[in-house]
Every structure is written in structure tokens, then in C-alpha cells.
Amino acid sequence: MKNNDDKFKKIIAHSKEYGFIFQSSEIYDGLSAVYDYAQNGVELKKNIKEYWWKAMVQMNENIVGIDTAIFMHPTVWKASGHLGAFNDPMVDNKDSKKRYRADVLVEDFMAKIEGKINKDIAKAKKRFGDEFNEEEFRATNGRIKERQAKIDQISKTLYSSMESEELGKIKTLIEDLGITCPLSGSKNWTDVRQFNLMFSTQIGSVSDESNEIYLRPETAQGIFVNYLNVQKTGRMKIPFGIAQIGKAFRNEIVARQFIFRMREFEQMEMQFFVRPGEELKWFEYWKEQRINWHKSLGISEDNYRFHDHEKLAHYANAASDIEFNFPMGFKELEGIHSRTDFDLTAHQEYSGKKLQYFDPELGKSYVPYVVETSIGLDRMFLSILTTSYTEEKLDDGSERLVMKFPPILAPIKAAILPLTKKDGLPEKAREIMADLKQDYICQYDEKDAIGKRYRRQDAIGTPYCITIDHQSLEDNTVTIRDRDTMQQERVAIKDIYTIIRNKLSLKM
Ligand code: GAP
């Protein structure tokens, strides 16, 4: 755990030092849970978006994309249920005036007990060596059994109280466990209250309640309210999908773990409209498609797992998360939800407009069912950042830090490096740069020794370094260095473009 914490801290520091992510408004001491994407971050983010868009829209003839506004008619959020039920339970500490999510306070308490269990297990492992059987130890060790029973009891009380919205019971649980405020150390808590996560603002010049509108907390609703427009104008036949990438806003009470949980973030969502009764078949289909998309990036498959929901939201009849092994453990990266006809039926009711589809094959109209795939772009960014971060010990005893991004996502695709600043090498290098930069983001660098320049490119994850040396002037060849193997291959200058294109082509 400690090692992972340290690694996470190093990744956050690296993100800043090498221009991936900056804290928003840093010169004013930052704004909590809001981040800016810097010069390399923005390229990586753009490449992730493109990789998703190609897989969802370009490769599927029955999926189209849209881009809807962040502001929507306020009734949208009544119909979707966000105004009534998009809440987190919160509690304030009266002494520090700090606000917490009540369930997270209790979860942190359970995590501490879990930490003690893990410590005992680690000690026993050390003592018994190869003989050690963790399962047996957990089942027989008195202290561990007692602690596990406590966790189970707390978790049962917490989740049943959340489910039944008995906020008083959560407050009692916090008091009974003696949970203190991490800032003030006091147990002086307010009652637990529901806190709506939507940001609101006023539209127009008059500030009264009737002008209140919201920043969308998910992009999906922009798709739902446009589904019939797209179906008709695109002559789409069910099953078909609508995809969108865009900003979403949530006033998260617990906003921490870097870009994992932000107040302003981006989602990549796709709603797939199907015949009623066929939704579970399509749910399985999209689960498989989406996990394959993640695997196609070549990241170790052990990093992904499904978490099927047992407790379903009121609108869903199946839901599963793709979890990723982040430095803080396995956490939700993407959700695949079978949302039934809940949203479209609600919009039909609230708007008074028919949102039915006429199915020519069945000869009847119905409100389609929806299977949704929803991934946080920033979380995807974080997953790529954390798996790519590699500290390597080299054969000569030196160390290097390399971001092993999948080449197709790397911010800078190639670095063009003249070995020296003279003898016509920069001119030759500039010709190569001029050719490649029309299609790829490249970096030209002639400063410092070549080894130092390679390290700089490793640190931002550039997959290919093209070095122009004196031999280049004689025979029009250069070397291409592979970031991961550090092997250099000599190739003809006239072939560089094709070589790079083949390495980065989706088709290849
Ligand atoms: N339309 C369905 C929906 O919004 P969700 O599970 O609330 O479902 C979908 O969110 C995805 O959006 C999550 O899997 C996560 O990747 C991302 N996400 C949600 N809240 C986030 C936050 N505060 N910061 C960053 N990403 C977030």
C-alpha cells in the first residue's frame, strides 16, 4: 500500500514536471478537484478521445455521434431523476467546519481495520514463508476473525441505511464508531443530510428560482432528448447507437485522488437503442466489446476486471463496471448499464411528446430500451498514465524513467534529433520534421547531448526518436530508436514516413 502511495505521488509530480496536468488556478493556490491539461496532457487526452470515437462511431455503421449543449431545459433533470435523487449523504464537523461524505467517513474507518488485518497477514507471511496459507490463516486467526466480523457488521448497517435513506442511522453509526474529524480531531458532527451533486446557476438577467438551470451531471441526457431527431434525420434503424464526448459537472463532496474524482470532468458515452426484450443480449455484447477495446491497447489484462452490480439503480435491469487497477486499488473506470426504457418514457411523460419508434419489421411502435456504455475520459487518462509510468534499471547500472504509452496514444509521436548543431545536420533534420509534422505531432530538439535528449523523450513517452548523424549526409539514412527496447535501426530517409505510418496505423 505504502509503495503504491509513493508511486502515485511520483506520478502526480511527474505529470506536473513534464507538462501533462496542472492544478487549476495554481497561482491562487488551486481550486479543489479541478485540473488543467497541459501541453502533453492535452495531446494524450485528444488521442484517447480519437481512439474511442474511431472504435465506437467510425467502426460501427449503426452508431453516429453528436455534440449537445451543457445547459439543458431544467425539466430534463426532473424527468431523469437527478433533481430528486442525485444525492450523496453529507455531514459537517462543527469545529473544523469541514464537510465530508458520511459514507466515505465510515468506509475510511473500515479501511483502517482492513489495514490492520493486512499487516497481521504480512507478518505471518514473513514468519511462515512458503508454508503460509492466507485463506486458512484468515479463517482460523481469532484477532482477524473478530476484525473481519466488525467490518461486515459496519458495512451491513451502512449500506442498508443508505438504501433505505435512514440518515439518522448513519449519524448513529459515525458516533458509535467514535469517528473523529481528520482535521479537528473532534466528534462534534451535524446531522447527516442529503446533498444534491448538481451545480446550478441562473439563465438570463433575472435571478429568481424560475431561471435556475443546471450544469449537466452526465452527457447521456443530451442523447436521450435528441434520440428521435437523430433517428429520423439519419434514417436509423433499431438497433442503433448515438455517441457523445463532453464535459459533465458534479459537486463531489469527496474530491480526491488526483483526476480520479473531479468536479468538472469529461465523459465518453454511447446509448444503444434496442427492441424491448433484447436489451440483455445487447448488454452482454457491449460488455465484451468494451473490455476488448481496453485490451486492444496492449496493457496487461490483469489490470482489468468486471464488477457486476447486485444492487441495481431503479432504472436498470443489469449493470456492470469495468474496474481498473489504479494505484489506490481496483476502482470503476467504465460502466455498462441496461437502462430499460426508463429515460425515454420519463421524457415522454414530462415533455408530452411521443418518443416512440416505428419498427417496420414488427409493424408496431414502441419506446426503445437502452444499453449504455459510459467511460470517464479523465479516469481513462489516469489509467494510461499510471500503467505507463515505468522506472527502469538499465544494464549499465543507470536508471531511466520512461512513460510506456501505447504508441497510438502517445502525445508526441516522433522526436527529430540532429546529432550536432552544425555540419548541415539541422538542415537535414528540418526537412524530415517538415515532412512528418503534416500528419504527426513531432518535436525537434538539438539541445544537449543525445543521451540526455533521449531521456527527455522517454519521460514524455515519445515512441520513436529519429537521429540524424554524419552518415545521414553521405547515404541519406537515419536511425530510429524504439522507446521501449532502446534498439536503433538504420533506415533510409525516404522510408521514414511509411515506417512511422505503419507503426501507428490502427489497421496494422
Ligand atoms: N450516464 C451514466 C453515468 O454517468 P456514472 O457511473 O455516474 O454513470 C460514468 O459515470 C463514468 O464517468 C464513471 O465510470 C467514471 O469513469 C466517470 N465519472 C463519474 N464521476 C466522475 C468524477 N467525479 N470525476 C471523474 N470521472 C467521473
GROMACS .gro file of C-alpha atoms in nm, residues 222-389:
model
  168
  222GLY     CA    1  -2.839   1.517  -2.430
  223ILE     CA    2  -2.854   1.193  -2.628
  224PHE     CA    3  -3.193   1.084  -2.492
  225VAL     CA    4  -3.371   1.410  -2.572
  226ASN     CA    5  -3.228   1.405  -2.927
  227TYR     CA    6  -3.280   1.037  -3.000
  228LEU     CA    7  -3.582   1.083  -3.226
  229ASN     CA    8  -3.422   1.378  -3.412
  230VAL     CA    9  -3.118   1.163  -3.490
  231GLN     CA   10  -3.326   0.856  -3.574
  232LYS     CA   11  -3.540   1.048  -3.822
  233THR     CA   12  -3.276   1.269  -3.984
  234GLY     CA   13  -3.024   0.982  -4.002
  235ARG     CA   14  -3.289   0.726  -4.106
  236MET     CA   15  -3.151   0.499  -3.834
  237LYS     CA   16  -3.299   0.152  -3.783
  238ILE     CA   17  -3.304  -0.017  -3.446
  239PRO     CA   18  -3.062  -0.137  -3.316
  240PHE     CA   19  -2.857   0.183  -3.344
  241GLY     CA   20  -2.639   0.394  -3.121
  242ILE     CA   21  -2.562   0.760  -3.052
  243ALA     CA   22  -2.222   0.853  -2.908
  244GLN     CA   23  -2.103   1.171  -2.743
  245ILE     CA   24  -1.791   1.306  -2.575
  246GLY     CA   25  -1.833   1.605  -2.348
  247LYS     CA   26  -1.799   1.778  -2.015
  248ALA     CA   27  -2.003   1.682  -1.710
  249PHE     CA   28  -2.010   1.850  -1.370
  250ARG     CA   29  -2.069   1.710  -1.022
  251ASN     CA   30  -2.025   1.891  -0.694
  252GLU     CA   31  -1.843   1.595  -0.540
  253ILE     CA   32  -1.809   1.625  -0.163
  254VAL     CA   33  -1.514   1.391  -0.153
  255ALA     CA   34  -1.293   1.508  -0.430
  256ARG     CA   35  -0.951   1.350  -0.404
  257GLN     CA   36  -0.715   1.103  -0.567
  258PHE     CA   37  -0.598   1.348  -0.831
  259ILE     CA   38  -0.805   1.329  -1.152
  260PHE     CA   39  -0.995   1.018  -1.040
  261ARG     CA   40  -1.283   1.216  -0.892
  262MET     CA   41  -1.320   1.567  -1.028
  263ARG     CA   42  -1.587   1.834  -1.014
  264GLU     CA   43  -1.551   1.913  -1.384
  265PHE     CA   44  -1.471   1.612  -1.598
  266GLU     CA   45  -1.537   1.455  -1.936
  267GLN     CA   46  -1.742   1.151  -2.028
  268MET     CA   47  -1.746   0.936  -2.342
  269GLU     CA   48  -2.091   0.785  -2.357
  270MET     CA   49  -2.287   0.577  -2.606
  271GLN     CA   50  -2.657   0.496  -2.583
  272PHE     CA   51  -2.759   0.192  -2.787
  273PHE     CA   52  -3.132   0.175  -2.871
  274VAL     CA   53  -3.276  -0.175  -2.898
  275ARG     CA   54  -3.603  -0.367  -2.912
  276PRO     CA   55  -3.766  -0.427  -2.574
  277GLY     CA   56  -3.675  -0.777  -2.459
  278GLU     CA   57  -3.342  -0.779  -2.647
  279GLU     CA   58  -3.160  -0.549  -2.406
  280LEU     CA   59  -2.983  -0.818  -2.203
  281LYS     CA   60  -2.837  -0.975  -2.517
  282TRP     CA   61  -2.700  -0.633  -2.618
  283PHE     CA   62  -2.580  -0.569  -2.264
  284GLU     CA   63  -2.358  -0.881  -2.287
  285TYR     CA   64  -2.248  -0.776  -2.636
  286TRP     CA   65  -2.134  -0.431  -2.520
  287LYS     CA   66  -1.961  -0.569  -2.212
  288GLU     CA   67  -1.748  -0.782  -2.441
  289GLN     CA   68  -1.688  -0.504  -2.695
  290ARG     CA   69  -1.579  -0.260  -2.430
  291ILE     CA   70  -1.339  -0.491  -2.247
  292ASN     CA   71  -1.187  -0.582  -2.586
  293TRP     CA   72  -1.138  -0.212  -2.659
  294HIS     CA   73  -0.937  -0.176  -2.338
  295LYS     CA   74  -0.736  -0.491  -2.411
  296SER     CA   75  -0.658  -0.370  -2.764
  297LEU     CA   76  -0.426  -0.111  -2.612
  298GLY     CA   77  -0.188  -0.388  -2.506
  299ILE     CA   78  -0.198  -0.307  -2.133
  300SER     CA   79  -0.161  -0.613  -1.909
  301GLU     CA   80  -0.504  -0.781  -1.883
  302ASP     CA   81  -0.459  -0.839  -1.507
  303ASN     CA   82  -0.533  -0.469  -1.466
  304TYR     CA   83  -0.899  -0.507  -1.566
  305ARG     CA   84  -1.189  -0.685  -1.405
  306PHE     CA   85  -1.568  -0.675  -1.422
  307HIS     CA   86  -1.776  -0.588  -1.120
  308ASP     CA   87  -2.137  -0.690  -1.181
  309HIS     CA   88  -2.381  -0.487  -0.973
  310GLU     CA   89  -2.603  -0.684  -0.740
  311LYS     CA   90  -2.784  -0.374  -0.616
  312LEU     CA   91  -2.929  -0.204  -0.923
  313ALA     CA   92  -3.035   0.157  -0.972
  314HIS     CA   93  -3.414   0.190  -1.003
  315TYR     CA   94  -3.392   0.238  -1.382
  316ALA     CA   95  -3.158  -0.053  -1.462
  317ASN     CA   96  -3.212  -0.424  -1.510
  318ALA     CA   97  -2.841  -0.506  -1.541
  319ALA     CA   98  -2.521  -0.312  -1.473
  320SER     CA   99  -2.151  -0.388  -1.468
  321ASP     CA  100  -1.839  -0.183  -1.412
  322ILE     CA  101  -1.506  -0.234  -1.579
  323GLU     CA  102  -1.267  -0.176  -1.291
  324PHE     CA  103  -0.904  -0.084  -1.336
  325ASN     CA  104  -0.615  -0.150  -1.101
  326PHE     CA  105  -0.532   0.214  -1.013
  327PRO     CA  106  -0.253   0.285  -0.759
  328MET     CA  107  -0.526   0.305  -0.491
  329GLY     CA  108  -0.663  -0.037  -0.590
  330PHE     CA  109  -0.932  -0.165  -0.828
  331LYS     CA  110  -1.184   0.116  -0.898
  332GLU     CA  111  -1.454   0.190  -1.152
  333LEU     CA  112  -1.327   0.303  -1.489
  334GLU     CA  113  -1.632   0.244  -1.707
  335GLY     CA  114  -1.995   0.148  -1.656
  336ILE     CA  115  -2.212  -0.062  -1.886
  337HIS     CA  116  -2.579  -0.025  -1.796
  338SER     CA  117  -2.901  -0.172  -1.926
  339ARG     CA  118  -3.123   0.132  -1.855
  340THR     CA  119  -3.450  -0.019  -1.984
  341ASP     CA  120  -3.694   0.239  -2.127
  342PHE     CA  121  -3.676   0.446  -1.808
  343ASP     CA  122  -3.526   0.766  -1.951
  344LEU     CA  123  -3.721   0.780  -2.277
  345THR     CA  124  -4.051   0.701  -2.104
  346ALA     CA  125  -3.985   0.970  -1.843
  347HIS     CA  126  -3.901   1.229  -2.111
  348GLN     CA  127  -4.214   1.127  -2.300
  349GLU     CA  128  -4.423   1.188  -1.988
  350TYR     CA  129  -4.263   1.517  -1.885
  351SER     CA  130  -4.244   1.667  -2.235
  352GLY     CA  131  -4.578   1.536  -2.358
  353LYS     CA  132  -4.405   1.441  -2.686
  354LYS     CA  133  -4.417   1.088  -2.824
  355LEU     CA  134  -4.071   0.930  -2.829
  356GLN     CA  135  -4.174   0.604  -2.992
  357TYR     CA  136  -4.004   0.426  -3.276
  358PHE     CA  137  -4.198   0.252  -3.551
  359ASP     CA  138  -4.038  -0.085  -3.616
  360PRO     CA  139  -4.110  -0.175  -3.980
  361GLU     CA  140  -4.016  -0.540  -3.929
  362LEU     CA  141  -4.253  -0.586  -3.635
  363GLY     CA  142  -4.510  -0.347  -3.778
  364LYS     CA  143  -4.558  -0.168  -3.445
  365SER     CA  144  -4.434   0.127  -3.238
  366TYR     CA  145  -4.258   0.112  -2.903
  367VAL     CA  146  -4.027   0.308  -2.674
  368PRO     CA  147  -3.684   0.152  -2.731
  369TYR     CA  148  -3.478   0.005  -2.450
  370VAL     CA  149  -3.129   0.141  -2.397
  371VAL     CA  150  -2.791  -0.013  -2.324
  372GLU     CA  151  -2.535   0.247  -2.225
  373THR     CA  152  -2.156   0.241  -2.219
  374SER     CA  153  -2.013   0.526  -2.013
  375ILE     CA  154  -1.644   0.591  -1.952
  376GLY     CA  155  -1.477   0.882  -1.778
  377LEU     CA  156  -1.217   1.029  -2.012
  378ASP     CA  157  -1.009   1.159  -1.722
  379ARG     CA  158  -1.016   0.820  -1.550
  380MET     CA  159  -0.908   0.657  -1.874
  381PHE     CA  160  -0.626   0.915  -1.889
  382LEU     CA  161  -0.527   0.826  -1.531
  383SER     CA  162  -0.528   0.453  -1.609
  384ILE     CA  163  -0.296   0.509  -1.906
  385LEU     CA  164  -0.072   0.743  -1.707
  386THR     CA  165  -0.033   0.502  -1.415
  387THR     CA  166   0.037   0.186  -1.618
  388SER     CA  167   0.275   0.367  -1.848
  389TYR     CA  168   0.490   0.514  -1.569
   0.00000   0.00000   0.00000
